[in-house]
Coordinates of C-alpha atoms and ligand atoms in Angstrom, one line a residue:
M27 CA 5.7 -16.8 9.6
C28 CA 6.7 -18.6 6.4
G29 CA 6.4 -16.6 3.2
I30 CA 4.5 -17.7 0.2
V31 CA 4.7 -16.4 -3.4
A32 CA 3.3 -17.8 -6.6
Y33 CA 2.6 -16.8 -10.1
I34 CA 0.7 -18.0 -13.1
G35 CA 0.8 -16.1 -16.4
K36 CA 3.1 -15.4 -19.3
K37 CA 6.1 -13.8 -17.5
D38 CA 9.2 -15.8 -16.6
V39 CA 8.4 -17.1 -13.2
Y40 CA 11.8 -17.6 -11.6
P41 CA 12.7 -13.9 -11.1
I42 CA 9.2 -13.2 -9.8
L43 CA 9.6 -16.0 -7.2
I44 CA 13.2 -15.1 -6.1
K45 CA 12.4 -11.4 -5.8
G46 CA 9.2 -12.2 -4.0
L47 CA 11.0 -14.5 -1.6
Q48 CA 13.5 -11.8 -0.8
R49 CA 10.7 -9.5 0.1
L50 CA 9.1 -12.1 2.2
E51 CA 12.2 -13.2 3.9
Y52 CA 11.3 -11.2 7.0
R53 CA 8.6 -13.8 7.7
G54 CA 11.1 -16.6 8.1
Y55 CA 14.5 -17.6 6.8
D56 CA 15.2 -21.2 7.9
S57 CA 15.0 -22.5 4.3
A58 CA 13.8 -21.5 0.9
G59 CA 12.4 -23.4 -2.1
I60 CA 10.6 -23.1 -5.4
A61 CA 8.6 -25.3 -7.7
I62 CA 8.2 -24.5 -11.4
L63 CA 5.7 -26.2 -13.6
N64 CA 7.1 -26.6 -17.1
G65 CA 6.3 -29.9 -18.6
G66 CA 7.3 -31.6 -15.3
L67 CA 7.2 -30.2 -11.8
K68 CA 10.7 -29.1 -10.8
V69 CA 11.5 -28.4 -7.2
Y70 CA 14.7 -26.7 -5.9
K71 CA 15.0 -26.1 -2.2
K72 CA 17.8 -25.4 0.3
A73 CA 18.2 -24.8 4.0
G74 CA 19.3 -21.2 4.8
K75 CA 18.5 -17.9 3.2
V76 CA 17.1 -17.2 -0.2
S77 CA 20.6 -16.3 -1.4
E78 CA 21.6 -19.9 -0.8
L79 CA 18.7 -21.1 -2.9
V80 CA 19.8 -18.7 -5.7
E81 CA 23.3 -20.1 -5.6
Y82 CA 21.9 -23.7 -5.6
S83 CA 19.6 -23.1 -8.6
K84 CA 22.4 -21.6 -10.7
G85 CA 22.8 -23.5 -14.0
K86 CA 19.5 -25.5 -13.3
D87 CA 16.5 -25.4 -15.6
V88 CA 14.3 -22.7 -14.0
S89 CA 12.4 -21.8 -17.1
G90 CA 8.6 -21.6 -17.0
H91 CA 5.6 -19.3 -16.5
V92 CA 3.9 -21.0 -13.5
G93 CA 5.5 -21.5 -10.2
M94 CA 5.6 -21.0 -6.4
G95 CA 8.2 -20.2 -3.8
H96 CA 8.4 -20.5 0.0
T97 CA 10.6 -19.2 2.8
R98 CA 10.3 -21.1 6.0
W99 CA 10.1 -20.5 9.7
A100 CA 10.4 -24.0 11.1
T101 CA 7.7 -25.5 13.3
H102 CA 7.5 -29.2 12.5
G103 CA 10.9 -30.6 11.6
E104 CA 14.3 -29.0 11.9
P105 CA 15.4 -26.5 9.2
N106 CA 17.2 -28.6 6.7
D107 CA 16.9 -29.3 2.9
R108 CA 14.6 -32.2 3.4
N109 CA 12.0 -30.2 5.4
A110 CA 12.2 -27.2 3.2
H111 CA 9.1 -26.5 1.1
P112 CA 7.8 -27.2 -1.6
H113 CA 6.8 -30.7 -0.7
F114 CA 5.9 -33.4 -3.2
S115 CA 3.1 -35.9 -3.1
Q116 CA 3.7 -39.6 -3.3
S117 CA 3.9 -39.6 -7.1
K118 CA 5.8 -36.3 -7.1
H119 CA 3.1 -35.0 -9.5
F120 CA 1.7 -32.6 -7.0
A121 CA 3.5 -30.1 -4.9
I122 CA 2.5 -27.8 -2.0
I123 CA 3.8 -24.8 -0.1
H124 CA 2.3 -24.0 3.3
N125 CA 2.3 -21.5 6.0
G126 CA 0.7 -22.6 9.3
I127 CA 0.3 -25.8 11.2
I128 CA -1.8 -28.9 10.4
E129 CA -2.6 -30.0 13.9
N130 CA -4.0 -33.5 13.1
Y131 CA -1.2 -34.3 10.7
S132 CA -0.1 -37.4 12.6
S133 CA -3.4 -39.2 12.5
I134 CA -3.7 -38.4 8.8
K135 CA -0.1 -39.5 8.3
A136 CA -0.7 -42.8 10.1
E137 CA -3.8 -43.5 7.9
L138 CA -1.9 -42.7 4.7
K139 CA 1.0 -44.9 5.7
K140 CA -1.3 -47.8 6.0
R141 CA -2.3 -47.1 2.4
G142 CA 1.3 -47.3 1.3
H143 CA 2.3 -43.6 1.4
E144 CA 6.0 -43.0 2.2
F145 CA 7.1 -39.6 3.6
S146 CA 10.4 -38.0 3.0
S147 CA 10.2 -35.1 5.5
D148 CA 9.2 -34.5 9.1
T149 CA 6.7 -31.8 8.2
D150 CA 3.0 -31.6 8.7
T151 CA 2.8 -30.0 5.3
E152 CA 3.9 -33.1 3.3
V153 CA 1.0 -35.0 4.8
L154 CA -1.5 -32.6 3.3
I155 CA -0.2 -32.9 -0.3
H156 CA -0.2 -36.7 0.1
L157 CA -3.8 -36.5 1.3
I158 CA -4.8 -34.3 -1.7
E159 CA -3.2 -36.8 -4.1
D160 CA -4.9 -39.7 -2.4
I161 CA -8.3 -38.1 -2.8
Y162 CA -7.5 -37.1 -6.4
E163 CA -6.5 -40.6 -7.3
N164 CA -9.2 -42.5 -5.5
G165 CA -12.1 -40.1 -5.5
N166 CA -12.3 -39.5 -9.2
V167 CA -12.6 -35.7 -8.6
S168 CA -11.0 -32.6 -10.1
L169 CA -7.9 -31.1 -8.6
D170 CA -9.7 -28.2 -6.9
E171 CA -12.3 -30.6 -5.5
S172 CA -9.5 -32.8 -4.1
V173 CA -8.0 -29.8 -2.4
R174 CA -11.3 -28.7 -1.0
L175 CA -12.2 -32.1 0.3
A176 CA -8.7 -32.6 1.8
L177 CA -9.0 -29.3 3.6
G178 CA -12.3 -30.4 5.1
E179 CA -10.4 -33.1 6.9
V180 CA -7.7 -30.8 8.2
I181 CA -7.6 -29.2 11.6
G182 CA -5.3 -26.3 12.0
A183 CA -4.2 -23.1 10.2
Y184 CA -2.9 -22.8 6.7
A185 CA -2.2 -20.7 3.7
I186 CA -1.3 -23.0 0.9
V187 CA -0.5 -23.1 -2.8
I188 CA -0.7 -26.2 -4.9
L189 CA 0.5 -27.1 -8.3
A190 CA 0.0 -30.4 -10.2
Q191 CA 2.0 -31.7 -13.2
E192 CA -1.2 -32.8 -15.0
H193 CA -2.7 -29.4 -14.6
P194 CA -0.2 -27.0 -16.1
E195 CA -2.7 -24.1 -16.4
E196 CA -4.0 -24.3 -12.9
L197 CA -2.9 -23.0 -9.5
I198 CA -4.8 -23.4 -6.3
C199 CA -4.5 -21.5 -3.1
A200 CA -6.5 -21.5 0.2
R201 CA -6.4 -20.0 3.6
K202 CA -7.6 -20.5 7.1
G203 CA -5.9 -18.5 9.8
S204 CA -2.9 -17.6 7.7
P205 CA -3.0 -14.8 5.1
I206 CA -3.2 -15.1 1.3
V207 CA -3.4 -12.2 -1.1
I208 CA -4.1 -12.6 -4.8
G209 CA -2.8 -10.0 -7.1
V210 CA -4.8 -9.5 -10.3
G211 CA -2.0 -9.0 -13.0
K212 CA -2.1 -6.4 -15.7
E213 CA -1.9 -9.0 -18.5
Q214 CA -5.0 -11.1 -19.3
G215 CA -5.2 -14.2 -17.2
E216 CA -2.2 -13.3 -15.0
Y217 CA -2.3 -13.8 -11.2
F218 CA 0.0 -13.5 -8.3
V219 CA -0.5 -15.2 -4.9
A220 CA 1.4 -14.2 -1.8
S221 CA 1.4 -14.1 2.0
D222 CA 1.3 -10.3 1.8
A223 CA 1.3 -7.7 -0.9
T224 CA 5.0 -7.0 -0.8
P225 CA 6.0 -9.4 -3.7
I226 CA 3.0 -8.3 -5.8
I227 CA 3.1 -4.5 -5.6
E228 CA 5.8 -4.2 -8.3
Y229 CA 3.4 -5.8 -10.8
T230 CA -0.1 -4.7 -9.8
N231 CA -2.0 -2.6 -7.2
N232 CA -5.2 -4.7 -7.6
V233 CA -5.5 -7.4 -4.9
I234 CA -8.0 -9.7 -3.4
Y235 CA -7.6 -10.8 0.2
L236 CA -8.9 -14.4 0.6
N237 CA -11.1 -14.8 3.6
D238 CA -10.8 -17.6 6.1
G239 CA -12.1 -20.9 4.7
E240 CA -11.8 -19.8 1.1
V241 CA -10.1 -21.5 -1.8
G242 CA -8.8 -19.6 -4.9
I243 CA -8.8 -21.6 -8.1
I244 CA -6.9 -20.0 -11.0
K245 CA -7.5 -22.1 -14.1
D246 CA -7.1 -21.3 -17.8
G247 CA -6.7 -17.7 -17.0
N248 CA -9.7 -17.3 -14.8
L249 CA -10.1 -16.9 -11.0
V250 CA -12.9 -18.6 -9.1
I251 CA -13.2 -18.3 -5.3
K252 CA -15.1 -20.8 -3.3
T253 CA -15.6 -21.6 0.3
I254 CA -14.4 -25.0 1.6
S255 CA -18.1 -25.9 1.8
N256 CA -18.3 -25.2 -2.0
E257 CA -20.1 -21.9 -2.1
I258 CA -19.0 -19.6 -4.9
Q259 CA -17.9 -16.2 -3.6
N260 CA -17.8 -12.8 -5.2
P261 CA -14.2 -11.5 -5.0
Y262 CA -13.7 -7.9 -3.8
I263 CA -10.8 -6.3 -5.6
Q264 CA -9.0 -3.7 -3.5
E265 CA -6.5 -1.1 -4.7
L266 CA -3.3 -1.0 -2.7
E267 CA -1.9 2.4 -1.7
F268 CA 1.7 1.6 -0.9
K269 CA 4.5 2.1 -3.3
L270 CA 7.5 0.0 -4.2
E271 CA 10.1 2.5 -2.7
M272 CA 8.6 1.7 0.7
L273 CA 9.9 -1.8 0.4
E274 CA 13.5 -0.7 -0.4
K275 CA 16.3 0.3 1.8
G276 CA 16.6 3.8 0.2
G277 CA 20.4 4.1 0.8
Y278 CA 20.3 2.9 4.4
D279 CA 22.4 -0.2 5.4
H280 CA 19.5 -1.9 6.9
F281 CA 15.7 -1.7 6.9
M282 CA 15.7 -1.2 10.6
L283 CA 17.8 1.9 10.4
K284 CA 15.7 3.3 7.6
E285 CA 12.6 2.6 9.7
I286 CA 14.0 4.3 12.7
Y287 CA 14.7 7.3 10.6
E288 CA 11.3 7.3 9.1
Q289 CA 9.6 7.9 12.5
P290 CA 9.1 11.6 12.3
R291 CA 7.1 10.9 9.1
S292 CA 5.3 7.7 10.2
I293 CA 4.2 9.3 13.5
W294 CA 2.9 12.3 11.6
D295 CA 1.2 10.1 9.0
S296 CA -0.6 8.3 11.8
M297 CA -2.0 11.6 13.2
R298 CA -2.4 13.5 10.0
G299 CA -6.1 14.3 9.1
R300 CA -7.1 13.1 12.6
M301 CA -6.2 16.2 14.5
D302 CA -5.4 19.8 14.1
A303 CA -4.1 21.6 17.2
R304 CA -4.9 25.1 15.9
K305 CA -8.6 24.3 15.4
G306 CA -8.7 22.1 18.5
F307 CA -9.9 19.3 16.3
L308 CA -9.5 15.6 17.0
R309 CA -11.4 12.8 15.4
L310 CA -10.8 9.2 14.7
G311 CA -13.6 7.9 12.6
G312 CA -13.6 4.4 14.1
I313 CA -13.9 5.8 17.6
A314 CA -16.6 8.3 16.7
E315 CA -18.8 5.5 15.7
F316 CA -18.4 3.8 19.1
E317 CA -18.0 7.0 21.1
N318 CA -20.9 6.2 23.4
K319 CA -19.7 2.6 23.9
F320 CA -16.3 4.0 24.9
A321 CA -17.9 6.7 27.0
N322 CA -19.8 4.1 29.0
A323 CA -17.3 1.3 29.1
K324 CA -16.5 0.1 32.6
R325 CA -13.3 -1.5 31.4
I326 CA -10.9 -1.7 28.5
I327 CA -8.8 -4.8 27.9
I328 CA -5.8 -4.4 25.6
I329 CA -4.2 -7.4 24.0
G330 CA -1.1 -7.8 22.0
C331 CA 2.3 -9.6 21.7
G332 CA 5.9 -8.4 21.8
T333 CA 6.3 -4.7 21.0
S334 CA 2.6 -4.3 20.4
W335 CA 2.1 -5.4 24.0
H336 CA 4.5 -2.7 25.1
A337 CA 2.5 -0.1 23.2
G338 CA -0.5 -1.5 25.0
L339 CA 1.1 -0.8 28.3
V340 CA 1.7 2.8 27.3
A341 CA -2.0 3.0 26.3
E342 CA -3.0 1.7 29.8
Y343 CA -1.2 4.6 31.4
L344 CA -2.7 7.0 28.8
I345 CA -6.3 5.9 29.0
E346 CA -6.4 5.6 32.8
D347 CA -4.6 8.9 33.2
L348 CA -6.6 10.9 30.7
A349 CA -9.9 9.1 30.2
R350 CA -10.3 7.5 33.7
I351 CA -11.4 4.1 32.4
P352 CA -9.8 1.1 34.1
V353 CA -7.5 -0.8 31.6
E354 CA -6.0 -4.2 31.7
V355 CA -3.2 -5.2 29.4
E356 CA -2.9 -8.8 28.5
Y357 CA -0.5 -11.0 26.5
A358 CA -2.8 -12.4 23.9
S359 CA -1.3 -15.9 24.4
E360 CA -2.2 -15.9 28.1
F361 CA -5.6 -14.2 27.7
R362 CA -6.9 -16.7 25.2
Y363 CA -6.2 -19.8 27.4
R364 CA -6.9 -18.6 30.9
N365 CA -10.7 -18.4 30.8
P366 CA -10.8 -14.6 31.4
V367 CA -13.9 -12.9 32.7
L368 CA -15.4 -10.8 29.9
Y369 CA -18.6 -8.7 29.9
E370 CA -20.7 -7.4 27.0
D371 CA -19.8 -3.8 27.8
D372 CA -16.1 -4.5 27.8
I373 CA -14.1 -2.9 25.0
V374 CA -11.1 -5.0 23.8
I375 CA -8.3 -3.3 21.9
P376 CA -6.1 -5.7 20.1
I377 CA -2.8 -4.0 18.9
S378 CA -0.8 -5.5 16.1
Q379 CA 1.6 -4.4 13.4
S380 CA 1.1 -7.3 11.1
G381 CA -2.5 -7.9 11.8
E382 CA -1.8 -11.6 11.5
T383 CA -0.5 -12.7 15.0
A384 CA -2.2 -16.0 15.7
D385 CA -2.5 -15.5 19.4
T386 CA -4.0 -12.0 19.0
L387 CA -6.4 -13.3 16.5
A388 CA -7.5 -16.1 18.7
A389 CA -7.9 -13.7 21.7
I390 CA -10.1 -11.5 19.5
E391 CA -12.4 -14.5 18.6
L392 CA -12.7 -15.4 22.3
A393 CA -13.6 -11.8 23.3
K394 CA -16.1 -11.6 20.4
S395 CA -17.7 -14.8 21.4
K396 CA -18.4 -13.2 24.9
G397 CA -20.0 -10.2 23.3
A398 CA -17.3 -7.7 23.8
T399 CA -16.7 -4.8 21.4
I400 CA -13.4 -5.2 19.5
F401 CA -11.6 -2.0 18.4
G402 CA -8.3 -2.8 16.6
V403 CA -5.1 -0.8 16.2
C404 CA -3.3 -2.3 13.3
N405 CA -0.7 -1.4 10.6
V406 CA -1.3 -3.7 7.7
V407 CA -4.4 -2.7 5.8
G408 CA -6.6 -5.6 4.9
S409 CA -4.9 -8.1 7.2
S410 CA -6.8 -10.6 9.3
I411 CA -7.1 -8.6 12.6
P412 CA -8.7 -5.5 11.2
R413 CA -11.1 -7.8 9.4
A414 CA -12.0 -9.6 12.6
T415 CA -12.7 -6.5 14.6
H416 CA -15.9 -4.4 14.9
A417 CA -14.0 -1.1 14.3
G418 CA -10.6 0.3 14.5
A419 CA -7.9 2.8 13.7
Y420 CA -5.0 2.0 11.4
T421 CA -1.5 3.2 12.2
H422 CA 0.0 4.6 9.0
A423 CA 3.6 3.5 9.6
G424 CA 3.9 2.0 6.1
P425 CA 5.4 -1.4 5.5
E426 CA 7.8 -2.4 8.3
I427 CA 10.4 -4.9 7.1
G428 CA 13.0 -5.1 9.9
V429 CA 11.9 -7.9 12.1
A430 CA 12.5 -5.8 15.2
S431 CA 9.6 -3.3 15.4
T432 CA 10.5 0.4 15.6
K433 CA 8.3 2.7 13.6
A434 CA 5.3 0.5 14.1
F435 CA 5.7 1.0 17.9
T436 CA 5.8 4.8 17.8
A437 CA 2.9 4.9 15.3
Q438 CA 0.9 2.7 17.7
V439 CA 1.6 4.9 20.6
A440 CA 0.7 8.0 18.6
V441 CA -2.7 6.5 17.6
L442 CA -3.3 5.2 21.1
T443 CA -2.6 8.7 22.4
L444 CA -5.3 10.1 20.0
I445 CA -7.7 7.4 21.1
A446 CA -7.1 8.2 24.8
L447 CA -7.6 11.9 24.2
Q448 CA -10.8 11.5 22.1
I449 CA -12.3 9.3 24.8
A450 CA -11.2 11.7 27.5
R451 CA -12.7 14.6 25.6
H452 CA -16.0 12.7 25.1
R453 CA -16.2 11.7 28.8
G454 CA -15.3 15.1 30.0
T455 CA -12.3 13.8 32.0
I456 CA -9.8 16.2 30.6
A457 CA -9.8 20.0 31.1
D458 CA -10.0 22.1 27.9
S459 CA -6.6 23.7 28.5
R460 CA -4.9 20.3 29.0
F461 CA -6.6 18.9 25.8
H462 CA -5.4 21.8 23.7
Q463 CA -2.0 21.7 25.3
L464 CA -1.6 18.0 24.4
L465 CA -2.8 18.5 20.8
N466 CA -0.1 21.2 20.5
E467 CA 2.5 18.9 22.1
L468 CA 1.5 16.1 19.7
E469 CA 1.9 18.3 16.7
A470 CA 5.4 19.1 17.9
I471 CA 6.4 15.4 18.3
P472 CA 7.7 14.7 14.8
A473 CA 10.1 17.6 15.1
K474 CA 11.2 16.3 18.5
V475 CA 11.7 12.8 17.2
E476 CA 13.8 14.3 14.4
R477 CA 16.0 15.9 17.1
A478 CA 16.1 12.7 19.1
L479 CA 17.5 11.0 16.0
K480 CA 20.6 13.2 16.5
T481 CA 21.5 10.9 19.3
D482 CA 22.7 8.5 16.6
A483 CA 26.3 9.6 17.1
I484 CA 26.4 9.2 20.8
T485 CA 24.6 5.9 20.7
K486 CA 27.1 4.6 18.2
K487 CA 30.0 5.6 20.6
L488 CA 28.3 3.9 23.5
A489 CA 27.7 0.8 21.3
S490 CA 31.4 0.3 20.7
K491 CA 32.0 0.6 24.5
F492 CA 29.3 -1.9 25.5
K493 CA 29.0 -4.3 22.6
D494 CA 30.7 -7.1 24.4
V495 CA 28.9 -7.0 27.7
R496 CA 26.6 -10.0 28.5
N497 CA 23.8 -8.3 30.3
F498 CA 21.9 -5.0 30.3
L499 CA 19.3 -3.7 32.6
Y500 CA 16.7 -1.1 31.5
L501 CA 14.9 0.9 34.1
G502 CA 12.0 3.4 33.9
R503 CA 9.0 4.6 35.9
G504 CA 5.6 5.7 34.8
Y505 CA 5.6 6.3 31.1
G506 CA 9.3 5.5 31.1
F507 CA 8.6 1.9 32.2
P508 CA 7.1 0.6 29.0
V509 CA 10.0 2.3 27.2
A510 CA 12.5 0.4 29.4
L511 CA 10.8 -2.9 28.4
E512 CA 10.8 -2.0 24.8
G513 CA 14.5 -0.9 24.9
A514 CA 15.4 -4.2 26.5
L515 CA 13.4 -6.2 24.0
K516 CA 15.1 -4.4 21.0
L517 CA 18.5 -5.2 22.4
K518 CA 17.9 -8.9 23.0
E519 CA 16.1 -9.3 19.7
I520 CA 18.8 -8.1 17.4
S521 CA 22.1 -8.3 19.4
Y522 CA 21.4 -11.5 21.4
I523 CA 22.6 -9.7 24.6
H524 CA 20.5 -10.6 27.6
A525 CA 18.5 -7.5 28.7
E526 CA 15.8 -7.0 31.2
G527 CA 13.4 -4.1 31.5
Y528 CA 12.2 -3.3 35.0
P529 CA 10.2 -0.6 36.8
A530 CA 12.9 1.4 38.4
A531 CA 11.6 1.1 41.9
E532 CA 11.2 -2.7 41.6
M533 CA 14.9 -3.0 41.0
K534 CA 15.5 -3.3 44.7
H535 CA 13.3 -6.4 44.9
G536 CA 15.7 -8.5 42.8
P537 CA 17.7 -7.1 39.9
I538 CA 19.8 -4.9 42.2
A539 CA 21.6 -8.2 43.2
L540 CA 22.9 -8.3 39.6
I541 CA 24.5 -4.9 39.7
D542 CA 28.3 -4.6 39.6
D543 CA 30.8 -2.7 37.6
N544 CA 30.1 -4.8 34.5
M545 CA 26.4 -4.2 34.4
P546 CA 25.3 -1.3 32.2
V547 CA 22.0 0.1 33.5
V548 CA 20.0 2.2 31.0
V549 CA 17.7 4.5 32.9
I550 CA 14.9 6.6 31.4
A551 CA 15.4 9.7 33.6
T552 CA 13.6 12.4 31.7
K553 CA 12.1 15.4 33.5
N554 CA 8.6 14.2 34.5
S555 CA 6.5 13.5 37.5
S556 CA 8.7 10.6 38.7
Y557 CA 12.0 12.4 37.9
E558 CA 13.1 12.8 41.6
K559 CA 12.4 9.1 42.3
V560 CA 14.3 8.0 39.3
V561 CA 17.3 10.1 40.4
S562 CA 17.2 8.2 43.7
N563 CA 17.2 4.9 41.7
I564 CA 20.3 6.0 39.8
Q565 CA 22.0 6.8 43.0
E566 CA 21.2 3.2 44.2
V567 CA 22.8 1.8 41.1
K568 CA 25.8 4.0 41.5
A569 CA 26.2 3.0 45.1
R570 CA 26.7 -0.6 43.8
R571 CA 29.2 0.6 41.2
G572 CA 26.8 -0.1 38.3
V573 CA 27.4 1.8 35.0
V574 CA 24.6 4.2 34.3
I575 CA 23.5 5.3 30.9
A576 CA 20.8 7.8 31.4
I577 CA 18.3 9.1 28.9
V578 CA 17.7 12.7 30.1
T579 CA 15.9 15.9 29.1
E580 CA 18.2 18.3 27.2
G581 CA 20.0 20.5 29.7
D582 CA 19.6 18.3 32.7
D583 CA 22.7 18.8 34.8
V584 CA 21.7 16.8 37.9
V585 CA 21.7 13.4 36.2
K586 CA 24.8 14.4 34.2
G587 CA 26.6 14.7 37.5
L588 CA 25.5 11.2 38.6
A589 CA 25.4 9.0 35.5
D590 CA 28.4 7.7 33.6
Y591 CA 26.9 8.6 30.3
V592 CA 23.9 10.7 29.3
I593 CA 21.9 10.8 26.1
E594 CA 19.9 14.0 25.8
I595 CA 16.5 14.2 24.2
P596 CA 14.2 17.1 23.7
E597 CA 11.8 18.1 26.5
V598 CA 8.4 16.5 26.1
D599 CA 5.2 16.2 28.1
D600 CA 5.2 13.3 30.5
V601 CA 2.5 11.4 28.6
L602 CA 4.4 11.7 25.4
V603 CA 7.7 10.5 26.7
P604 CA 7.6 7.0 25.1
L605 CA 7.4 8.6 21.6
V606 CA 10.8 10.3 22.0
A607 CA 12.6 8.4 24.7
V608 CA 12.5 5.1 22.7
I609 CA 14.4 6.6 19.8
P610 CA 17.9 6.5 21.3
L611 CA 17.2 3.0 22.7
Q612 CA 16.4 1.8 19.2
L613 CA 19.6 3.3 17.9
L614 CA 21.7 1.9 20.7
S615 CA 20.4 -1.6 20.0
Y616 CA 20.9 -1.1 16.3
H617 CA 24.6 0.0 16.6
I618 CA 25.4 -2.8 19.1
A619 CA 23.9 -5.4 16.8
V620 CA 25.8 -4.1 13.8
L621 CA 29.1 -4.0 15.7
R622 CA 28.5 -7.6 16.9
G623 CA 28.1 -8.6 13.3
C624 CA 24.5 -9.7 13.8
N625 CA 21.9 -9.8 11.1
V626 CA 19.9 -6.8 12.1
D627 CA 17.0 -7.1 9.8
Q628 CA 16.6 -10.9 10.2
P629 CA 17.7 -11.9 13.7
R630 CA 18.0 -15.6 14.3
N631 CA 14.9 -17.6 15.3
L632 CA 12.5 -14.6 15.0
A633 CA 9.9 -13.9 12.5
K634 CA 8.0 -10.7 11.9
S635 CA 4.6 -12.2 11.5
V636 CA 3.9 -14.9 14.0
T637 CA 1.1 -16.9 12.5
V638 CA 1.5 -19.9 14.7
E639 CA 0.5 -19.9 18.4
Ligands
G6P8 C1 6.9 -10.8 16.5 C2 7.7 -9.7 16.0 C3 7.6 -8.5 16.9 C4 6.2 -8.1 17.2 C5 5.3 -9.3 17.6 C6 3.8 -9.0 17.6 O1 7.5 -11.3 17.7 O2 9.0 -10.1 15.8 O3 8.3 -7.4 16.4 O4 6.1 -7.1 18.1 O5 5.5 -10.4 16.8 O6 3.5 -8.8 16.3 P1 2.3 -7.9 15.7 O7 2.4 -8.0 14.2 O8 1.0 -8.5 16.3 O9 2.5 -6.5 16.2

């Protein structure tokens, strides 16, 4: 949530900030703003998208080589010009951009008000820059000291950047709970600061991820990193692997469509080097290290949010089915606040695309404090979650820009399948023949996903038929159930049509009352162990004149005779159904959203990286 980009060096800062903000817009798009230090401190900000900020700043003086930009996902204060970042201090000589929440802002604000401070926004952020100025003015300390001391008084989460008029060669950033990446520029003394590496990658591959509680001080061309308690740190420069093309649409109308189409590759990238069906080889390095722990675990707890939670549900089925370890799947936000029972021999698997989801991070900390082993499944290398875990396995989906998750989901499911198989193998709960069969099936998955992408045409036709309905129901059983949930989530996220995912058999305990001839019901009815039962469920829907759109295995004539519409996908082993069956559902949502004129990549109110609880 909220995107941050900043630059100090010799280049023109304005294009760096605008391009950076466009890359970060997936994090929030309620308002955008920039501050440029060039003699004075100039701030331009506007409610709405970055494009509106660009319009607004036309003809204005945006020259300068030091600056910062922000794209906002509103928490405190409605999304208007006034609440947009950057925020000024009392004297307007200091400015801040912030991602996160200052929880004790109201008590600090009250105190500062008593001292004559006046505030011009409703944000928690503005309070922090007033506090920094207050310490600077009254404490007779340097700029970085003022920032450090102010942060010592703050409760909450933040990633911040600060500029001050009197310090034209200085830029300060800090993080606690929200990410900050520092890019080390190719020119002497040049640095970039951002919420993630996407605005930086065009200029440099060398980055430093700030740790929680660290302050980065870039002054007169040098970078110093300190902790908030004033200990100097040795920065670790990391080389990024991803390329600029990965951040561009590559000829597709939307990132989401590009990412849907990337799945054969991103699934394969997540498995490549970790398995080889011909040799019967399977090895995830992270698991190997904890193999005995996994082998002896009495319980696995999976935590996640949104789509990652759905991948977790698939993993529950997989791990119980193949490795015979009891699994619980928890929403991170519930888990962290409900005083869960945890044991030292529990293994907790947090799943996250961004690696920054605040609730997931907090749940990890809770589980760690109880002694559990934390094994993460994450997509963004170097993000907070993999750094908070004991071990893990990355998904190699590449950067996912569309707010609605697609390729990250299938990459998560692919990696979780490998995890389940490796544990099963080690525990001896899977027969040799089944193990080899599944490795072969997994290797065939990218080609099957490629074929499933051919459903694009039919899903487009269906989209034009159903784009104006108000409700959708998605049903599935077994491995089809998490797919139903994910299909429904995709639709509501990007098209704003209400959709519910349900276990097909549960339909008769409620949702069946909703069914009439206006209610499209999407049923995952592939040939698998619950096929016959799903066919009965379809009949129940038809008996109530519901409109059935069935996802079926190629060549299935039985469901064809029952359903109103069928979408055929290649035959796939029961346990691998989610990887293939989700594809037409992603495409259906995409086409419906496009036809409804929705902003597919940046749906209203959502953000890709939810760094507030
Ligand atoms: C947000 C995103 C979802 C994502 C969820 C969890 O709601 O819009 O697409 O599934 O957060 O995010 P994570 O990065 O932890 O997977």
